[in-house]
Amino acid sequence: MRIRVRQRPRSRRTALRTGVPLTTLALAVAGCGASVTPGATTTSLRNTAATQGTPTPGATSPTPSPAGTGTGTATAHTTPMATATSCTDQTLAGMTTAQRVGQLFMGGINAAKPDQAQLRILRDNHVGSVMLTGRSSAGTAATRKIVDGFRGQADRVGGKQVGLVVATDQEGGKVQVLNGPGFSAMPNGVTQGKKSTTMLRAEAAIWAQQLKRAGVDLNLAPVADVVPASLGTRNIPIGSFQREYGNTPGPVTSHTGAFAAGFKQSGVMTTLKHFPGLGQVIGNTDTTANVVDSVTTSTSASLDPFKSGIQAGSPFVMVSSATYNKIDAQHIAAFSPTVIGQLLRGQMGFKGVVISDDIGNAVAVRSFTPAQRALNFTSAGGDMILTVRPDVIPAMAQAIQTRMGQDASYRAKIDDSVRRILDAKHNAGLLQCG
């Protein structure tokens, strides 16, 4: 996704119609590469991209909590998996096809001033997740008020609300969507990587508490990309914004682990990104087509941070929109059954939610129609579609529903994706049954 430079502040809504879940909106920014000119610091990278028609890395939308709770984001991983499975199956069985498809989306909404027309699109399409994008300096209390304003519009199944996942891009440095009273000014990845893992975990737990108070359930971070020192700032999506924890797999592995552990401690989910890594590329997929990595293989040491994070229980992994010639030269990673099915699911054993980088506005996917993007990603094994542009969701959702009606095996694949998403929601306290 595109990153927008934070110009203090930087940053997506008509009240959502009751009975429709907002799926994932915000991943786009968090998973994308930076599109802002390095050095800009006043506005969020993602906001800049939106203003200029290009996505900003790190911008994401927040996942809403269950309506009427009046409390912070529920702690993740607090319920037994057996219960989650039974609750998930119960919820899935009661869903219409449109509701199931809606759970596959995360739509971007401006964190500072939600657009009512965009919120209406999310409501009408049963979207189950929202990403807060752009830049906001409103602080935790004001952000919480905004989030609470749309959480109550989530869909109901069997009389129970299917809570929204509210996400955002809160990496630190130039990729920090939420700022203002109650939010710390988080250092960039390079600076975080110089801290001891004990200190980083402790600080991450505090940053997560701040997000939780603001009503955010999921952070589209940490960045697990390894940018070699020989490439440095010439790596536009990561290195030019100092988003990386280090130049070798060791420190990136230890510090992404510490960051994720701190967030888990405070009950906020995290996302490893951008699989299988954006550290070896030059171009930013948010603003450039045909971004290619000709170095990374399925056994590269640069995959270690992802492998370690998956073993530690990461609930989300974001897949990049670059092409990896030595893994699958025919498809961008987000559309690759080899990258998602064989490498991520098979070789690495990932059981959680595979989320795309922004495929709503990124230049990397503009040669595909919105319908093609949705079908390519889900057919390859992806679960959640992140788009910073809610207006492309209707075409995407319709294409998925049509294919489900034509292909039983594809319908089963979609049901599996919805199960994974509902499991994540149940573990985060966003799905109630019984």
Coordinates of C-alpha atoms in Angstrom, one line a residue:
M1 CA 0.0 0.0 0.0
R2 CA 1.0 3.5 -0.3
I3 CA 2.6 5.4 2.4
R4 CA 1.8 9.0 3.0
V5 CA 4.2 11.2 4.7
R6 CA 3.0 12.4 8.0
Q7 CA 2.6 16.1 8.0
R8 CA 1.0 16.2 11.4
P9 CA -1.7 15.2 11.1
R10 CA -2.2 12.7 8.4
S11 CA -4.7 10.3 7.9
R12 CA -12.4 7.2 5.7
R13 CA -18.9 7.6 6.1
T14 CA -22.5 7.6 6.5
A15 CA -23.7 5.6 9.4
L16 CA -23.5 2.0 8.3
R17 CA -26.8 0.3 8.0
T18 CA -27.6 -2.0 10.8
G19 CA -27.3 -5.6 9.8
V20 CA -24.3 -5.3 7.6
P21 CA -20.8 -6.1 8.8
L22 CA -17.9 -3.9 7.7
T23 CA -15.2 -6.2 6.5
T24 CA -11.6 -5.2 6.3
L25 CA -10.9 -1.7 5.0
A26 CA -7.6 -0.6 6.1
L27 CA -4.9 -3.1 5.4
A28 CA -4.1 -1.3 2.2
V29 CA -1.9 1.3 3.8
A30 CA -0.2 -0.9 6.2
G31 CA 0.9 -3.4 3.6
C32 CA 1.9 -1.1 0.9
G33 CA 5.1 0.5 0.0
A34 CA 5.7 4.2 0.6
S35 CA 4.6 6.5 -2.2
V36 CA 5.6 9.8 -0.6
T37 CA 8.8 11.5 -1.2
P38 CA 11.3 10.5 1.5
G39 CA 11.8 13.2 4.0
A40 CA 8.2 14.5 4.0
T41 CA 6.9 14.3 7.5
T42 CA 3.7 16.4 7.9
T43 CA 1.0 14.1 6.5
S44 CA 0.5 10.4 6.5
L45 CA 2.0 8.7 3.5
R46 CA -1.3 7.0 2.8
N47 CA -3.1 10.3 2.8
T48 CA -0.7 11.8 0.5
A49 CA -1.2 8.9 -1.9
A50 CA -5.0 9.3 -1.7
T51 CA -4.7 13.0 -2.4
Q52 CA -2.4 12.3 -5.4
G53 CA -4.3 9.3 -6.6
T54 CA -1.7 6.8 -5.4
P55 CA -1.8 4.6 -2.3
T56 CA 0.3 5.3 0.7
P57 CA 2.2 2.5 2.5
G58 CA 1.0 1.9 6.1
A59 CA -2.5 3.3 5.8
T60 CA -5.1 0.9 7.0
S61 CA -8.6 1.0 8.4
P62 CA -9.5 -0.2 11.9
T63 CA -11.7 -3.1 12.8
P64 CA -14.8 -2.2 14.8
S65 CA -15.7 -3.8 18.1
P66 CA -19.1 -5.3 18.8
A67 CA -21.8 -2.6 19.0
G68 CA -23.0 -1.5 22.4
T69 CA -20.0 -2.7 24.3
G70 CA -18.8 0.8 25.1
T71 CA -15.4 -0.7 25.9
G72 CA -12.0 -1.0 24.3
T73 CA -11.0 -3.5 21.8
A74 CA -11.4 -7.1 23.1
T75 CA -8.3 -9.0 24.0
A76 CA -7.2 -11.3 21.3
H77 CA -6.8 -15.0 21.7
T78 CA -8.8 -15.3 24.9
T79 CA -11.2 -18.0 23.9
P80 CA -10.6 -21.7 23.4
M81 CA -10.3 -22.6 19.7
A82 CA -12.8 -25.4 20.1
T83 CA -15.4 -22.9 21.2
A84 CA -14.3 -20.5 18.3
T85 CA -14.8 -23.3 15.8
S86 CA -18.3 -24.1 17.0
C87 CA -19.3 -20.4 17.2
T88 CA -17.8 -19.8 13.7
D89 CA -19.7 -22.7 12.2
Q90 CA -22.9 -21.5 13.9
T91 CA -22.5 -18.0 12.5
L92 CA -21.4 -19.1 9.0
A93 CA -24.5 -21.4 8.7
G94 CA -26.8 -18.5 9.4
M95 CA -25.2 -16.1 6.9
T96 CA -26.6 -15.3 3.5
T97 CA -24.2 -15.4 0.5
A98 CA -24.0 -11.6 0.5
Q99 CA -23.1 -11.6 4.2
R100 CA -20.4 -14.2 3.7
V101 CA -18.9 -12.3 0.8
G102 CA -19.0 -9.0 2.8
Q103 CA -16.7 -10.6 5.4
L104 CA -14.0 -10.9 2.8
F105 CA -13.5 -7.1 2.6
M106 CA -11.6 -4.5 4.6
G107 CA -12.6 -1.0 3.4
G108 CA -10.6 2.1 4.0
I109 CA -12.2 5.1 5.8
N110 CA -10.5 8.4 6.6
A111 CA -9.6 8.4 10.2
A112 CA -10.0 12.1 10.7
K113 CA -13.3 12.6 8.8
P114 CA -15.1 9.5 7.6
D115 CA -16.9 9.9 4.3
Q116 CA -20.6 9.1 4.7
A117 CA -21.0 7.9 1.2
Q118 CA -18.1 5.4 1.7
L119 CA -19.6 4.2 4.9
R120 CA -22.9 3.6 3.1
I121 CA -21.1 1.4 0.5
L122 CA -19.6 -0.6 3.3
R123 CA -23.0 -1.1 5.0
D124 CA -24.8 -2.0 1.7
N125 CA -22.2 -4.6 0.9
H126 CA -22.0 -6.1 4.4
V127 CA -18.3 -5.3 4.7
G128 CA -16.9 -6.9 7.9
S129 CA -13.7 -4.9 8.4
V130 CA -12.6 -1.3 8.3
M131 CA -9.3 0.3 7.9
L132 CA -8.7 3.8 9.3
T133 CA -6.6 5.6 6.7
G134 CA -4.9 9.0 6.2
R135 CA -3.7 11.0 9.1
S136 CA -5.5 12.0 12.2
S137 CA -4.4 14.2 15.1
A138 CA -7.7 13.9 17.0
G139 CA -6.3 11.6 19.8
T140 CA -7.7 8.5 21.4
A141 CA -11.0 9.8 22.8
A142 CA -12.1 11.4 19.6
T143 CA -11.1 8.5 17.5
R144 CA -13.0 6.1 19.8
K145 CA -16.1 8.2 19.3
I146 CA -15.7 7.9 15.5
V147 CA -15.2 4.1 15.7
D148 CA -18.1 3.6 18.1
G149 CA -20.3 5.6 15.6
F150 CA -20.0 2.9 13.0
R151 CA -19.5 -0.3 15.0
G152 CA -23.2 -0.6 15.8
Q153 CA -24.0 -1.0 12.1
A154 CA -22.3 -4.4 11.8
D155 CA -24.5 -7.3 10.5
R156 CA -26.5 -9.5 12.8
V157 CA -26.8 -13.3 12.3
G158 CA -29.2 -15.2 14.5
G159 CA -29.7 -12.2 16.6
K160 CA -26.0 -11.8 17.4
Q161 CA -23.8 -9.1 16.0
V162 CA -20.8 -10.1 13.9
G163 CA -18.4 -7.4 15.1
L164 CA -16.4 -5.3 12.8
V165 CA -12.6 -5.5 12.8
V166 CA -11.2 -2.0 12.9
A167 CA -7.6 -1.7 11.7
T168 CA -5.1 0.9 11.0
D169 CA -1.4 1.4 10.0
Q170 CA 0.5 2.3 13.2
E171 CA 4.1 1.2 12.5
G172 CA 5.8 4.4 13.7
G173 CA 7.8 7.1 12.0
K174 CA 6.2 8.2 8.7
V175 CA 3.6 5.5 8.9
Q176 CA 1.5 6.4 11.8
V177 CA -2.2 7.1 11.0
L178 CA -3.4 8.0 14.5
N179 CA -1.8 10.8 16.4
G180 CA -2.8 13.5 19.0
P181 CA -3.7 13.3 22.7
G182 CA -3.3 9.8 24.1
F183 CA -1.1 8.5 21.2
S184 CA 2.7 8.3 21.5
A185 CA 4.9 9.6 18.7
M186 CA 6.3 6.2 17.6
P187 CA 9.8 6.0 16.3
N188 CA 10.4 4.5 12.8
G189 CA 11.4 0.9 12.3
V190 CA 15.1 1.6 12.0
T191 CA 15.1 3.3 15.5
Q192 CA 12.9 0.5 17.0
G193 CA 15.4 -2.0 15.7
K194 CA 18.1 -0.4 17.7
K195 CA 16.2 -1.0 21.0
S196 CA 16.6 -4.1 23.1
T197 CA 13.8 -6.6 22.4
T198 CA 12.7 -6.3 26.0
M199 CA 12.3 -2.5 25.7
L200 CA 10.5 -2.7 22.3
R201 CA 8.1 -5.3 23.6
A202 CA 7.3 -3.1 26.6
E203 CA 6.8 0.0 24.4
A204 CA 4.7 -1.9 21.9
A205 CA 2.4 -3.0 24.7
I206 CA 1.8 0.7 25.5
W207 CA 1.2 1.6 21.9
A208 CA -1.3 -1.3 21.6
Q209 CA -3.1 0.0 24.7
Q210 CA -3.4 3.3 23.1
L211 CA -5.0 1.8 20.0
K212 CA -7.3 -0.3 22.1
R213 CA -8.5 2.8 23.9
A214 CA -9.2 4.3 20.5
G215 CA -11.3 1.2 19.5
V216 CA -8.8 -0.4 17.1
D217 CA -8.6 -4.2 17.0
L218 CA -5.8 -4.8 14.4
N219 CA -2.6 -3.1 13.6
L220 CA -1.3 -3.6 10.0
A221 CA 2.2 -4.0 11.4
P222 CA 4.9 -5.1 12.0
V223 CA 7.0 -4.8 8.8
A224 CA 8.9 -8.1 8.4
D225 CA 10.8 -7.0 5.3
V226 CA 14.6 -7.3 5.3
V227 CA 16.2 -4.4 3.3
P228 CA 19.9 -5.3 2.6
A229 CA 22.4 -2.5 3.5
S230 CA 23.6 -2.5 -0.1
L231 CA 20.1 -1.4 -1.2
G232 CA 19.2 0.9 1.7
T233 CA 17.1 3.9 0.7
R234 CA 17.0 2.9 -2.9
N235 CA 14.4 0.4 -1.8
I236 CA 11.5 2.9 -2.2
P237 CA 8.6 1.1 -0.3
I238 CA 10.5 0.3 2.9
G239 CA 14.1 1.6 3.0
S240 CA 13.4 5.2 1.8
F241 CA 11.0 5.5 4.8
Q242 CA 13.1 3.7 7.3
R243 CA 10.4 1.2 8.0
E244 CA 12.7 -1.8 8.3
Y245 CA 14.0 -3.2 11.7
G246 CA 17.3 -4.1 10.2
N247 CA 19.4 -5.2 7.2
T248 CA 19.7 -8.9 8.0
P249 CA 17.2 -11.5 9.0
G250 CA 18.3 -11.8 12.6
P251 CA 17.3 -8.4 14.0
V252 CA 14.2 -8.2 11.8
T253 CA 13.1 -11.6 13.2
S254 CA 13.8 -10.6 16.8
H255 CA 12.2 -7.2 16.7
T256 CA 9.1 -8.1 14.7
G257 CA 8.6 -10.8 17.3
A258 CA 9.0 -8.3 20.1
F259 CA 6.6 -5.8 18.5
A260 CA 4.0 -8.5 17.9
A261 CA 4.4 -9.9 21.4
G262 CA 3.8 -6.5 23.0
F263 CA 0.6 -6.0 21.0
K264 CA -0.6 -9.5 21.8
Q265 CA 0.0 -8.8 25.5
S266 CA -2.3 -5.8 25.3
G267 CA -5.0 -7.6 23.3
V268 CA -4.5 -6.0 19.8
M269 CA -3.9 -8.2 16.8
T270 CA -1.0 -7.7 14.4
T271 CA -0.2 -8.4 10.8
L272 CA 3.1 -9.6 9.4
K273 CA 3.8 -7.8 6.1
H274 CA 4.6 -7.8 3.2
F275 CA 5.0 -11.5 2.4
P276 CA 7.3 -12.8 0.9
G277 CA 9.1 -9.5 1.4
L278 CA 9.5 -6.1 -0.2
G279 CA 13.1 -5.6 0.9
Q280 CA 14.7 -6.6 -2.4
V281 CA 12.7 -4.4 -4.8
I282 CA 13.2 -0.8 -6.0
G283 CA 9.7 0.3 -6.9
N284 CA 6.7 0.8 -4.7
T285 CA 3.7 -1.3 -5.8
D286 CA 1.3 1.5 -4.7
T287 CA 2.7 3.9 -7.3
T288 CA 4.5 1.6 -9.8
A289 CA 3.5 -1.3 -12.0
N290 CA 5.6 -4.4 -12.7
V291 CA 7.6 -4.3 -9.4
V292 CA 9.9 -7.4 -9.5
D293 CA 12.0 -9.2 -7.0
S294 CA 14.6 -11.4 -8.8
V295 CA 16.4 -12.4 -5.6
T296 CA 14.1 -14.0 -3.1
T297 CA 13.5 -17.8 -3.3
S298 CA 11.2 -20.1 -1.3
T299 CA 14.2 -20.9 1.0
S300 CA 15.7 -17.4 1.4
A301 CA 16.8 -16.4 4.9
S302 CA 14.8 -13.2 4.4
L303 CA 11.6 -15.3 5.0
D304 CA 12.8 -16.1 8.6
P305 CA 10.9 -13.1 10.2
F306 CA 7.7 -14.4 8.6
K307 CA 8.3 -18.0 9.6
S308 CA 9.1 -17.0 13.2
G309 CA 6.0 -14.8 13.4
I310 CA 3.8 -17.5 12.1
Q311 CA 5.1 -20.0 14.6
A312 CA 4.4 -17.4 17.3
G313 CA 0.8 -17.3 16.3
S314 CA 0.4 -14.3 14.1
P315 CA -3.3 -14.0 13.1
F316 CA -2.8 -12.1 9.9
V317 CA -0.2 -12.1 7.1
M318 CA -0.3 -9.5 4.4
V319 CA 0.8 -10.5 0.9
S320 CA 2.6 -8.1 -1.4
S321 CA 1.7 -7.1 -5.0
A322 CA 5.2 -7.5 -6.4
T323 CA 6.3 -10.4 -8.6
Y324 CA 8.9 -12.9 -7.3
N325 CA 10.6 -14.4 -10.4
K326 CA 12.3 -17.2 -8.5
I327 CA 9.1 -18.3 -6.8
D328 CA 6.3 -17.6 -9.4
A329 CA 7.3 -15.4 -12.4
Q330 CA 3.8 -15.6 -13.8
H331 CA 1.8 -13.9 -11.1
I332 CA 2.1 -11.1 -8.6
A333 CA 2.3 -12.6 -5.1
A334 CA -1.3 -11.6 -4.2
F335 CA -2.6 -13.6 -7.2
S336 CA -0.2 -16.5 -6.9
P337 CA -1.4 -20.0 -5.7
T338 CA 2.3 -20.8 -5.4
V339 CA 3.1 -18.0 -3.0
I340 CA -0.1 -18.3 -1.0
G341 CA -1.0 -21.9 -1.2
Q342 CA 2.3 -23.7 -1.5
L343 CA 4.7 -21.3 0.3
L344 CA 2.7 -19.5 2.9
R345 CA 0.0 -22.1 3.7
G346 CA 2.0 -25.3 2.8
Q347 CA 5.7 -24.8 3.6
M348 CA 5.2 -22.3 6.4
G349 CA 2.0 -23.8 7.8
F350 CA 0.1 -20.5 8.2
K351 CA -3.5 -21.2 9.3
G352 CA -4.7 -17.6 9.8
V353 CA -6.1 -14.8 7.6
V354 CA -4.2 -13.9 4.4
I355 CA -4.9 -10.3 3.7
S356 CA -3.9 -8.5 0.5
D357 CA -2.0 -5.3 0.3
D358 CA -4.2 -2.5 -1.1
I359 CA -5.6 -3.8 -4.4
G360 CA -8.2 -1.1 -4.7
N361 CA -6.0 1.8 -5.8
A362 CA -2.5 0.4 -6.2
V363 CA -0.9 1.0 -9.6
A364 CA 0.5 -2.6 -9.4
V365 CA -3.0 -4.0 -10.1
R366 CA -4.5 -1.3 -12.4
S367 CA -4.2 -3.5 -15.5
F368 CA -6.8 -5.8 -13.9
T369 CA -10.5 -4.8 -13.4
P370 CA -11.7 -4.7 -9.8
A371 CA -13.6 -8.0 -10.5
Q372 CA -10.5 -9.7 -11.8
R373 CA -8.5 -8.5 -8.8
A374 CA -11.0 -10.0 -6.4
L375 CA -11.3 -13.3 -8.2
N376 CA -7.6 -13.7 -8.7
F377 CA -6.8 -13.1 -5.1
T378 CA -9.5 -15.4 -3.7
S379 CA -8.8 -18.1 -6.2
A380 CA -5.1 -18.0 -5.2
G381 CA -6.1 -18.7 -1.6
G382 CA -6.3 -15.2 -0.2
D383 CA -8.9 -14.4 2.5
M384 CA -9.4 -10.7 3.0
I385 CA -9.3 -8.0 0.3
L386 CA -7.9 -4.7 1.5
T387 CA -9.0 -1.7 -0.5
V388 CA -8.5 1.9 0.4
R389 CA -11.2 2.7 -2.2
P390 CA -14.6 1.4 -1.0
D391 CA -16.2 2.3 -4.4
V392 CA -14.6 -0.8 -6.0
I393 CA -16.2 -3.2 -3.5
P394 CA -19.6 -3.6 -5.2
A395 CA -18.0 -4.8 -8.4
M396 CA -15.6 -7.1 -6.5
A397 CA -18.4 -8.5 -4.3
Q398 CA -20.7 -9.2 -7.3
A399 CA -17.9 -11.0 -9.2
I400 CA -17.3 -13.3 -6.2
Q401 CA -21.0 -14.0 -5.7
T402 CA -21.4 -14.9 -9.3
R403 CA -18.5 -17.2 -9.3
M404 CA -19.8 -18.9 -6.1
G405 CA -23.0 -19.6 -7.9
Q406 CA -21.2 -21.2 -10.8
D407 CA -18.4 -23.2 -9.1
A408 CA -19.0 -25.4 -6.0
S409 CA -15.2 -25.8 -5.3
Y410 CA -14.8 -22.0 -5.4
R411 CA -17.8 -21.6 -3.1
A412 CA -16.2 -24.0 -0.6
K413 CA -12.9 -22.0 -0.9
I414 CA -14.8 -18.8 0.0
D415 CA -16.5 -20.5 3.0
D416 CA -13.1 -21.6 4.3
S417 CA -11.9 -18.0 4.0
V418 CA -14.9 -16.7 5.9
R419 CA -14.3 -19.3 8.6
R420 CA -10.8 -18.1 9.1
I421 CA -12.0 -14.5 9.4
L422 CA -14.7 -15.4 11.8
D423 CA -12.3 -17.5 13.9
A424 CA -10.0 -14.4 14.2
K425 CA -13.0 -12.3 15.2
H426 CA -14.1 -14.8 17.8
N427 CA -10.6 -15.0 19.3
A428 CA -10.6 -11.2 19.5
G429 CA -14.0 -11.1 21.2
L430 CA -15.8 -9.7 18.2
L431 CA -18.1 -12.7 17.6
Q432 CA -20.7 -13.7 20.1
C433 CA -22.6 -17.0 20.1
G434 CA -24.8 -19.0 22.5

